[in-house]
Short mmCIF file of C-alpha atoms in Angstrom, two decimals:
data_model
loop_
_atom_site.label_atom_id
_atom_site.label_comp_id
_atom_site.label_asym_id
_atom_site.label_seq_id
_atom_site.Cartn_x
_atom_site.Cartn_y
_atom_site.Cartn_z
CA MET A 298 -27.27 -9.22 8.16
CA SER A 299 -30.49 -10.64 8.77
CA GLU A 300 -31.28 -13.58 11.38
CA THR A 301 -31.07 -16.34 9.14
CA GLU A 302 -27.87 -14.96 6.86
CA ARG A 303 -26.36 -15.30 10.27
CA MET A 304 -26.92 -18.28 11.11
CA ALA A 305 -25.91 -20.51 7.33
CA ILE A 306 -22.54 -18.07 7.50
CA SER A 307 -21.76 -19.18 11.12
CA THR A 308 -23.30 -23.59 10.36
CA THR A 309 -20.80 -23.40 7.35
CA LEU A 310 -18.21 -20.75 8.48
CA GLU A 311 -17.25 -22.27 12.47
CA GLY A 312 -15.54 -19.97 14.49
CA VAL A 313 -16.56 -17.04 12.65
CA GLU A 314 -18.45 -15.52 15.03
CA LYS A 315 -17.06 -17.66 18.31
CA PRO A 316 -13.24 -17.46 19.42
CA VAL A 317 -12.02 -20.65 18.60
CA LYS A 318 -8.96 -20.66 21.12
CA THR A 319 -7.12 -17.73 23.49
CA VAL A 320 -3.21 -18.27 22.06
CA MET A 321 -0.29 -15.95 23.93
CA PHE A 322 0.69 -13.73 22.00
CA ARG A 323 4.96 -13.24 23.47
CA VAL A 324 6.02 -10.15 21.95
CA PHE A 325 9.46 -7.92 21.79
CA ARG A 326 9.22 -4.63 23.39
CA PHE A 327 11.42 -2.88 23.18
CA ASN A 328 11.51 1.24 24.16
CA PRO A 329 14.72 3.02 23.47
CA GLU A 330 13.69 5.93 26.33
CA LYS A 331 13.05 3.67 28.83
CA ASP A 332 14.36 0.59 28.44
CA GLU A 333 18.04 -0.70 28.46
CA LYS A 334 17.09 -4.28 26.84
CA PRO A 335 14.63 -5.33 24.79
CA TYR A 336 12.90 -7.83 26.59
CA TYR A 337 9.26 -10.09 25.94
CA LYS A 338 6.22 -9.67 27.17
CA ASP A 339 2.88 -11.67 26.99
CA TYR A 340 -0.80 -11.72 26.16
CA GLU A 341 -4.14 -13.63 25.63
CA VAL A 342 -5.18 -13.18 22.12
CA PRO A 343 -9.24 -14.63 21.41
CA ILE A 344 -8.35 -15.94 18.50
CA TYR A 345 -11.29 -16.46 14.87
CA ARG A 346 -10.76 -18.27 12.38
CA PHE A 347 -9.98 -16.13 10.22
CA THR A 348 -7.67 -13.39 12.50
CA THR A 349 -4.66 -13.33 11.25
CA VAL A 350 -1.12 -11.63 13.74
CA LEU A 351 -1.28 -8.09 12.28
CA ASP A 352 -5.02 -8.38 13.50
CA ALA A 353 -3.89 -9.56 17.15
CA LEU A 354 -1.46 -7.13 17.84
CA LEU A 355 -3.77 -4.54 17.05
CA TYR A 356 -6.81 -6.20 19.13
CA ILE A 357 -3.23 -6.51 22.22
CA LYS A 358 -2.51 -2.48 20.64
CA TYR A 359 -6.54 -1.53 20.91
CA ASN A 360 -7.43 -3.91 24.22
CA LEU A 361 -4.58 -4.38 26.01
CA ASP A 362 -1.49 -2.39 25.47
CA PRO A 363 -1.10 0.44 24.15
CA THR A 364 2.03 1.83 24.02
CA LEU A 365 3.06 -1.88 21.49
CA SER A 366 4.51 -0.10 17.96
CA VAL A 367 3.80 -1.94 14.83
CA ARG A 368 3.79 -0.89 11.42
CA TYR A 369 1.22 -1.84 8.50
CA SER A 370 -0.87 -0.12 6.68
CA CYS A 371 -2.14 -2.28 3.67
CA ARG A 372 -3.25 -5.43 4.98
CA MET A 373 -3.34 -7.50 3.03
CA GLY A 374 0.22 -8.74 1.85
CA VAL A 375 0.97 -5.67 -0.91
CA CYS A 376 3.12 -3.00 0.58
CA GLY A 377 4.93 -5.10 2.34
CA SER A 378 5.34 -2.72 6.13
CA CYS A 379 4.20 -5.87 8.44
CA GLY A 380 7.47 -7.97 7.86
CA MET A 381 8.53 -9.32 10.63
CA ILE A 382 9.55 -12.97 12.40
CA ILE A 383 6.54 -15.10 13.52
CA ASN A 384 7.34 -18.28 15.25
CA GLY A 385 11.06 -18.25 14.06
CA LYS A 386 10.03 -17.44 10.61
CA GLU A 387 10.17 -14.21 8.12
CA ARG A 388 6.37 -13.34 7.73
CA LEU A 389 3.42 -11.21 6.54
CA ALA A 390 1.85 -10.57 9.90
CA CYS A 391 -1.38 -9.59 7.50
CA LYS A 392 -0.79 -12.83 5.35
CA THR A 393 -0.46 -15.44 8.77
CA ILE A 394 -3.76 -16.70 9.97
CA VAL A 395 -3.09 -17.35 13.78
CA LEU A 396 -4.44 -20.96 13.01
CA SER A 397 -1.92 -22.03 10.18
CA LEU A 398 0.88 -22.01 13.40
CA ASN A 399 -0.44 -25.02 14.94
CA SER A 400 0.65 -23.14 18.10
CA ASN A 401 -0.93 -21.70 21.49
CA ILE A 402 2.07 -19.68 21.87
CA VAL A 403 3.16 -16.61 19.31
CA THR A 404 6.44 -15.41 19.49
CA VAL A 405 6.80 -12.70 17.47
CA ARG A 406 10.46 -10.21 17.15
CA PRO A 407 10.94 -7.56 14.64
CA LEU A 408 13.62 -9.14 11.27
CA ASN A 409 17.00 -9.85 11.58
CA ASN A 410 20.07 -7.73 10.39
CA LEU A 411 18.23 -4.26 10.18
CA PRO A 412 18.37 -2.15 13.52
CA VAL A 413 15.39 -1.88 15.53
CA VAL A 414 13.55 0.92 16.52
CA ARG A 415 11.16 -0.01 18.50
CA ASP A 416 8.60 -3.10 19.04
CA LEU A 417 8.35 -4.35 15.91
CA ILE A 418 9.53 -1.24 14.26
CA THR A 419 12.94 -1.97 12.11
CA ASP A 420 14.82 0.94 10.40
CA PHE A 421 15.03 0.39 6.55
CA THR A 422 18.08 2.90 5.23
CA PRO A 423 20.33 0.85 5.30
CA PHE A 424 18.00 -1.40 2.75
CA PHE A 425 16.57 1.49 1.03
CA ASP A 426 20.07 2.58 0.62
CA LYS A 427 21.13 -1.16 -1.20
CA HIS A 428 18.40 -1.04 -3.61
CA LYS A 429 19.40 2.00 -4.13
CA GLN A 430 23.17 0.91 -4.96
CA VAL A 431 22.19 -0.87 -8.04
CA LYS A 432 20.35 1.55 -9.68
CA PRO A 433 16.69 -0.06 -9.85
CA TYR A 434 15.52 1.89 -12.78
CA ILE A 435 15.53 1.63 -16.43
CA ILE A 436 19.13 4.05 -17.49
CA ARG A 437 18.73 4.54 -21.94
CA ASP A 438 20.06 7.94 -23.34
CA ASP A 439 17.03 9.25 -24.97
CA VAL A 440 14.60 8.25 -22.50
CA GLU A 441 13.83 12.18 -22.25
CA ALA A 442 13.44 12.12 -26.67
CA HIS A 443 10.64 10.27 -26.67
CA TYR A 444 8.34 10.53 -24.11
CA ASP A 445 4.89 9.45 -25.97
CA ARG A 446 5.92 6.28 -27.57
CA GLU A 447 6.44 2.55 -25.16
CA PHE A 448 9.41 0.42 -26.10
CA ILE A 449 8.92 -3.07 -28.16
CA GLN A 450 9.37 -5.90 -26.08
CA SER A 451 8.08 -9.27 -26.52
CA MET A 452 6.30 -11.91 -24.13
CA ASP A 453 8.84 -13.61 -23.05
CA GLU A 454 11.37 -11.06 -23.18
CA LEU A 455 9.58 -10.11 -19.96
CA MET A 456 8.98 -12.94 -19.36
CA GLU A 457 12.69 -12.83 -17.37
CA PHE A 458 11.98 -10.68 -15.36
CA MET A 459 8.19 -10.89 -14.39
CA MET A 460 8.05 -12.02 -10.99
CA ILE A 461 10.68 -10.37 -10.12
CA THR A 462 9.11 -7.41 -10.64
CA ASN A 463 6.23 -8.65 -7.60
CA CYS A 464 9.18 -7.50 -4.99
CA ILE A 465 7.33 -5.61 -2.07
CA LYS A 466 10.96 -3.80 -0.56
CA CYS A 467 9.65 -5.92 2.73
CA GLY A 468 12.96 -6.98 3.96
CA LEU A 469 11.32 -10.55 4.95
CA CYS A 470 15.05 -12.14 2.06
CA TYR A 471 16.72 -9.27 3.98
CA SER A 472 16.41 -11.09 7.39
CA ALA A 473 16.28 -14.28 6.32
CA CYS A 474 19.51 -14.53 4.50
CA PRO A 475 21.99 -15.75 6.12
CA THR A 476 25.10 -14.01 5.28
CA THR A 477 23.59 -10.27 6.22
CA ALA A 478 24.18 -12.00 9.55
CA THR A 479 27.79 -11.17 9.36
CA ASP A 480 28.32 -8.63 6.25
CA GLU A 481 27.20 -5.68 6.74
CA LEU A 482 28.36 -4.41 3.33
CA PHE A 483 26.32 -7.71 0.78
CA LEU A 484 24.25 -5.73 -0.58
CA GLY A 485 21.69 -8.52 -0.31
CA PRO A 486 18.48 -10.71 -2.17
CA GLN A 487 16.53 -7.62 -2.27
CA ALA A 488 18.73 -5.34 -4.15
CA LEU A 489 21.09 -7.79 -6.65
CA ALA A 490 17.55 -9.30 -7.65
CA GLN A 491 16.89 -5.20 -9.17
CA ALA A 492 19.91 -5.54 -10.39
CA TYR A 493 19.31 -8.50 -12.21
CA ARG A 494 15.60 -7.09 -13.48
CA TYR A 495 16.93 -4.55 -14.46
CA THR A 496 19.58 -5.24 -16.77
CA ILE A 497 18.16 -8.96 -17.97
CA ASP A 498 15.24 -5.78 -19.42
CA THR A 499 15.67 -5.22 -23.01
CA ARG A 500 14.37 -1.96 -22.82
CA ASP A 501 17.57 -1.71 -20.56
CA SER A 502 21.64 -0.41 -21.21
CA GLY A 503 23.05 0.19 -18.09
CA ALA A 504 24.36 -2.40 -17.49
CA LYS A 505 27.29 -1.39 -17.18
CA GLU A 506 27.49 1.07 -14.51
CA ARG A 507 24.49 -2.07 -13.00
CA PHE A 508 27.56 -4.74 -12.56
CA GLU A 509 29.44 -1.93 -11.46
CA ALA A 510 27.75 -2.16 -8.68
CA VAL A 511 27.27 -5.85 -7.81
CA ASP A 512 30.12 -7.06 -9.28
CA THR A 513 32.90 -6.14 -5.67
CA ASN A 514 34.12 -7.78 -2.65
CA HIS A 515 30.07 -7.33 -1.28
CA GLY A 516 28.04 -7.59 -4.00
CA VAL A 517 26.71 -11.05 -5.76
CA TRP A 518 30.04 -13.26 -5.49
CA ARG A 519 28.98 -12.80 -1.43
CA CYS A 520 25.55 -15.46 -1.99
CA HIS A 521 26.63 -18.85 -1.57
CA PHE A 522 23.25 -20.12 -3.18
CA ALA A 523 21.34 -20.50 0.59
CA GLY A 524 18.16 -19.70 -1.06
CA ALA A 525 16.52 -19.03 2.30
CA CYS A 526 14.99 -15.23 0.55
CA SER A 527 13.46 -16.84 -2.04
CA ALA A 528 11.82 -19.59 0.34
CA VAL A 529 10.50 -16.63 2.61
CA CYS A 530 9.33 -14.37 0.18
CA PRO A 531 5.38 -14.14 0.47
CA LYS A 532 4.73 -13.03 -3.33
CA GLY A 533 6.79 -15.38 -5.45
CA VAL A 534 9.97 -13.81 -6.68
CA ASP A 535 12.55 -15.78 -7.12
CA PRO A 536 15.99 -14.15 -5.40
CA ALA A 537 17.87 -16.85 -5.14
CA PHE A 538 16.81 -17.91 -8.75
CA ALA A 539 18.31 -13.95 -10.04
CA ILE A 540 21.18 -13.76 -8.07
CA GLN A 541 23.41 -16.85 -9.88
CA GLN A 542 20.99 -15.46 -12.89
CA LEU A 543 23.32 -12.13 -12.86
CA LYS A 544 26.41 -14.22 -11.92
CA LYS A 545 26.08 -15.90 -14.95
CA LEU A 546 25.74 -12.39 -16.44
CA LEU A 547 28.62 -11.60 -15.09
CA LEU A 548 31.19 -14.89 -15.74
CA TYR A 549 29.80 -15.81 -19.20
CA ARG A 550 27.62 -11.98 -21.33
CA ARG A 551 29.62 -9.89 -19.31
CA LYS A 552 30.85 -7.70 -23.01
CA LYS A 553 27.66 -8.54 -24.67
CA MET A 554 24.98 -6.67 -22.35
CA GLU A 555 27.75 -3.84 -21.81
CA LYS A 556 27.89 -3.64 -25.31
CA ARG A 557 23.57 -4.81 -26.30
CA ALA A 558 21.30 -2.03 -27.59
CA PRO A 559 18.45 -1.29 -25.96
CA ALA A 560 15.36 -1.99 -26.77
CA HIS A 561 13.38 0.78 -29.58
CA GLU A 562 10.64 2.53 -29.74
CA SER A 563 7.33 1.58 -30.79
CA ASN A 564 6.45 4.61 -34.44
CA LYS A 565 3.09 4.67 -32.28
CA PRO A 566 2.51 7.32 -29.73
CA ARG A 567 0.58 5.83 -26.26
CA GLU A 568 -2.41 6.13 -27.00
CA LEU A 569 -3.10 7.17 -23.24
CA LEU A 570 -1.63 9.83 -23.85
CA LYS A 571 -4.83 11.03 -26.19
CA LYS A 572 -6.60 14.37 -25.27
CA VAL A 573 -8.53 13.40 -22.38
CA GLU A 574 -12.31 14.53 -22.72
CA TYR A 575 -13.36 15.75 -19.79
CA PRO A 576 -17.57 16.24 -19.31
CA GLU A 577 -19.51 19.85 -19.67
CA GLY A 578 -18.41 22.00 -17.01
CA TRP A 579 -14.80 20.46 -15.41
CA PRO A 580 -12.14 22.62 -15.02
CA GLU A 581 -9.83 22.67 -17.38
CA GLN A 582 -7.11 20.73 -17.31
CA MET B 270 15.39 13.67 13.26
CA PRO B 271 18.48 11.11 13.99
CA ALA B 272 16.90 8.25 16.07
CA SER B 273 17.58 7.78 19.96
CA LYS B 274 19.37 4.83 20.18
CA THR B 275 18.31 2.04 17.81
CA ILE B 276 19.19 -1.77 18.46
CA ARG B 277 22.07 -2.64 15.61
CA ASN B 278 20.20 -6.34 15.75
CA MET B 279 22.17 -8.22 13.08
CA ARG B 280 22.55 -11.87 14.39
CA GLY B 281 26.10 -12.51 13.84
CA TRP B 282 27.93 -16.15 12.39
CA LEU B 283 25.86 -18.50 15.15
CA ALA B 284 22.90 -16.74 14.85
CA GLY B 285 23.31 -15.61 10.94
CA TRP B 286 24.67 -18.90 9.50
CA PHE B 287 23.32 -21.46 11.56
CA ARG B 288 20.10 -20.67 12.17
CA VAL B 289 18.59 -23.62 10.39
CA VAL B 290 14.87 -24.39 11.87
CA GLN B 291 12.28 -24.28 9.61
CA VAL B 292 14.77 -23.18 6.70
CA ASN B 293 14.83 -25.16 3.11
CA PHE B 294 16.91 -28.13 2.12
CA GLU B 295 19.69 -25.50 0.35
CA ARG B 296 19.58 -23.33 3.39
CA TRP B 297 21.05 -26.44 5.73
CA LEU B 298 23.27 -26.92 2.86
CA TYR B 299 25.35 -23.30 3.40
CA ALA B 300 24.93 -23.67 6.87
CA LEU B 301 27.42 -27.15 6.76
CA HIS B 302 29.44 -25.28 3.74
CA ARG B 303 30.86 -22.89 6.10
CA LEU B 304 31.12 -25.56 8.91
CA ALA B 305 33.13 -27.37 6.36
CA GLY B 306 35.24 -24.80 5.47
CA VAL B 307 36.33 -22.81 8.25
CA ILE B 308 37.35 -26.86 9.50
CA VAL B 309 39.16 -27.26 6.33
CA GLY B 310 40.93 -23.64 6.76
CA LEU B 311 42.18 -24.47 10.14
CA TYR B 312 43.35 -28.00 9.09
CA LEU B 313 45.81 -25.84 6.51
CA ILE B 314 47.33 -23.73 9.65
CA ALA B 315 48.32 -27.42 11.39
CA HIS B 316 48.32 -29.06 7.98
CA ILE B 317 52.16 -26.38 8.02
CA VAL B 318 52.99 -27.18 10.73
CA GLU B 319 52.50 -30.08 10.46
CA THR B 320 54.50 -30.55 7.10
CA SER B 321 57.39 -27.78 8.69
CA GLU B 322 58.46 -30.63 10.96
CA THR B 323 60.41 -31.70 7.54
CA LEU B 324 63.27 -29.19 8.99
CA VAL B 325 64.12 -30.01 12.31
CA GLY B 326 64.93 -33.71 10.21
CA PRO B 327 63.97 -36.85 9.19
CA GLU B 328 63.81 -37.84 13.44
CA ALA B 329 61.16 -35.06 13.86
CA TRP B 330 58.86 -36.46 11.46
CA ASP B 331 58.76 -39.27 12.74
CA SER B 332 58.30 -38.79 16.34
CA THR B 333 55.04 -36.48 14.84
CA MET B 334 54.24 -39.49 12.41
CA ALA B 335 54.13 -41.86 14.91
CA PHE B 336 52.47 -38.60 17.94
CA LEU B 337 50.27 -38.51 15.70
CA LYS B 338 48.98 -42.44 15.02
CA ASN B 339 46.29 -43.28 17.33
CA PRO B 340 42.36 -42.81 17.52
CA ALA B 341 42.03 -39.47 18.05
CA ALA B 342 43.85 -38.30 15.53
CA HIS B 343 42.53 -40.11 12.45
CA THR B 344 38.42 -39.39 13.76
CA GLY B 345 39.84 -35.72 13.02
CA LEU B 346 41.61 -36.55 10.12
CA LEU B 347 37.90 -37.90 9.28
CA ILE B 348 36.26 -35.46 9.95
CA ILE B 349 38.86 -32.87 7.84
CA ALA B 350 38.60 -35.58 4.84
CA ALA B 351 34.66 -35.35 5.08
CA ALA B 352 34.21 -31.78 4.92
CA ALA B 353 36.87 -31.12 2.26
CA VAL B 354 35.49 -33.75 0.04
CA TYR B 355 31.11 -31.84 0.91
CA HIS B 356 32.74 -28.18 0.61
CA GLY B 357 34.93 -28.81 -2.49
CA LEU B 358 31.49 -30.73 -3.97
CA ASN B 359 28.86 -28.24 -2.65
CA GLY B 360 31.29 -25.62 -4.49
CA VAL B 361 30.71 -27.21 -7.75
CA ARG B 362 27.26 -27.75 -7.62
CA LEU B 363 27.64 -23.89 -6.44
CA TYR B 364 29.36 -23.24 -9.77
CA LEU B 365 26.37 -24.71 -11.74
CA ALA B 366 23.74 -22.20 -10.09
CA ALA B 367 26.39 -19.73 -11.04
CA SER B 368 26.20 -20.76 -14.54
CA GLY B 369 22.34 -21.12 -14.78
CA VAL B 370 21.92 -25.23 -14.63
CA GLY B 371 20.18 -26.85 -12.42
CA ILE B 372 18.21 -24.36 -11.37
CA GLY B 373 15.17 -23.83 -13.68
CA ARG B 374 13.97 -21.19 -15.89
CA PRO B 375 10.81 -17.36 -14.93
CA VAL B 376 8.46 -18.88 -13.61
CA ARG B 377 4.57 -16.89 -13.75
CA PRO B 378 4.10 -15.78 -10.02
CA GLU B 379 1.23 -17.49 -9.17
CA TRP B 380 -0.80 -18.62 -6.38
CA PRO B 381 0.99 -20.82 -4.54
CA TYR B 382 3.93 -19.09 -5.33
CA THR B 383 6.75 -21.73 -5.41
CA PRO B 384 10.34 -20.72 -5.67
CA VAL B 385 11.93 -21.63 -9.08
CA SER B 386 15.23 -22.27 -7.58
CA LEU B 387 14.35 -24.23 -4.73
CA THR B 388 11.86 -26.87 -7.23
CA SER B 389 15.09 -27.62 -10.09
CA SER B 390 17.68 -30.41 -10.90
CA GLN B 391 19.74 -28.43 -8.32
CA ARG B 392 18.53 -30.24 -5.34
CA ASN B 393 18.92 -33.93 -6.94
CA LEU B 394 22.37 -32.68 -7.44
CA ALA B 395 22.84 -31.75 -4.11
CA TRP B 396 21.91 -35.37 -2.64
CA ILE B 397 24.21 -37.06 -5.40
CA PHE B 398 27.09 -34.74 -3.90
CA ILE B 399 25.99 -36.06 -0.23
CA ALA B 400 25.43 -39.67 -1.76
CA VAL B 401 29.94 -39.70 -3.39
CA THR B 402 30.76 -37.69 -0.03
CA VAL B 403 29.10 -40.47 2.31
CA VAL B 404 30.73 -42.91 -0.05
CA LEU B 405 34.35 -41.39 0.15
CA ILE B 406 34.06 -41.34 3.91
CA ILE B 407 33.86 -45.14 3.88
CA TYR B 408 37.00 -44.92 2.23
CA ALA B 409 38.44 -42.44 4.02
CA PHE B 410 37.25 -44.62 7.09
CA TYR B 411 38.99 -47.54 6.01
CA GLN B 412 42.32 -46.05 4.79
CA LEU B 413 42.53 -43.70 8.22
CA PHE B 414 41.08 -46.87 10.91
CA MET B 415 40.95 -50.10 9.52
CA ILE B 416 44.28 -50.38 6.79
CA SER B 417 46.61 -47.12 8.78
CA LEU B 418 45.71 -47.38 12.36
CA TRP B 419 44.24 -51.00 12.96
CA GLY B 420 46.23 -53.06 9.51
CA TRP B 421 43.84 -55.54 9.05
CA MET B 422 44.75 -55.68 5.51
#
């Protein structure tokens, strides 16, 4: 980069070349091999204009304290690994700009209601177990027979569940939900939203099995519409909406949904499965 | 390999239900709903104890009523009335939401994401119900204090 380009950037984007300020990071620390109890440790981190909380935590790991444990992968809000509680609210560390918090002290804690393994890392086993309980996949008898056809679905039918497909399983809703705080067996907003997403999908005919999984004491009826799940979701999924819709299906359309025939398949083979022409010299697939 | 030692990290009822800092409006309604439900539930027990005095005889009932006719007990009754009205009306809102009323229609998720269920008419309905609750609290105050206790009318 030439000097003039650097100057242009530094005049248009303040706080890129030099740190804007120093922020105190108060980080939850717990090492199961050494510590009896968790504690908070303070670190001073220089903050640039676009420094995210994840950047700051990695700065601490590289420069101040290599024993800090953080889980992250993509750094751009796609993988859902870096969910944590930042200044009292569930957020993705990679999508939270430190300056947007407007605070000189940033407190970072692991997610609520999930066992803490070490520092900021929580054990997602209960979360994924509940996800599996609601059978989050298309259930129909003829899937194997028609592998090369796609099922016909209109745009309106797709829009019914489109937003719920955005879920990245980051666990923020599970942590924010006040019902999971007292009920370990409650399926949680994520699993129930997935149950609705697959039940309302016209290609699916597994409503009966899924209703059996969610129509329990610790299922959909434990939700009292606190809406905390929707408020913290970083991907625009609206679990509160989905759970209310699932209740609606159970209350008014249960029989109809259980008997519904799944969408029929297209009479054309899928074009993607046509034989691919490889360049000359490539090994035979 | 099983984890050697983990922290259970469940928030419990105090830090879970009543963690209402930096949260949405419905989250407050949820906390109030729980609180009101606990108050009404405890009152049910007290109510059974209180009315069981009638088994002893009319004098016992009259003396209990005279004992309870003081500002502290009537303040308690006012709180119970407020809790019962709020819990009932908010329950109606929850029932309507579970029937798909006032929670909007699904949208294509586009930045900045706004959850439809938290911006739809159920929120206005909640404010209407809160207004009704306030009016009924004022009526309960009129009945419990101005008429029963102070004998103004």
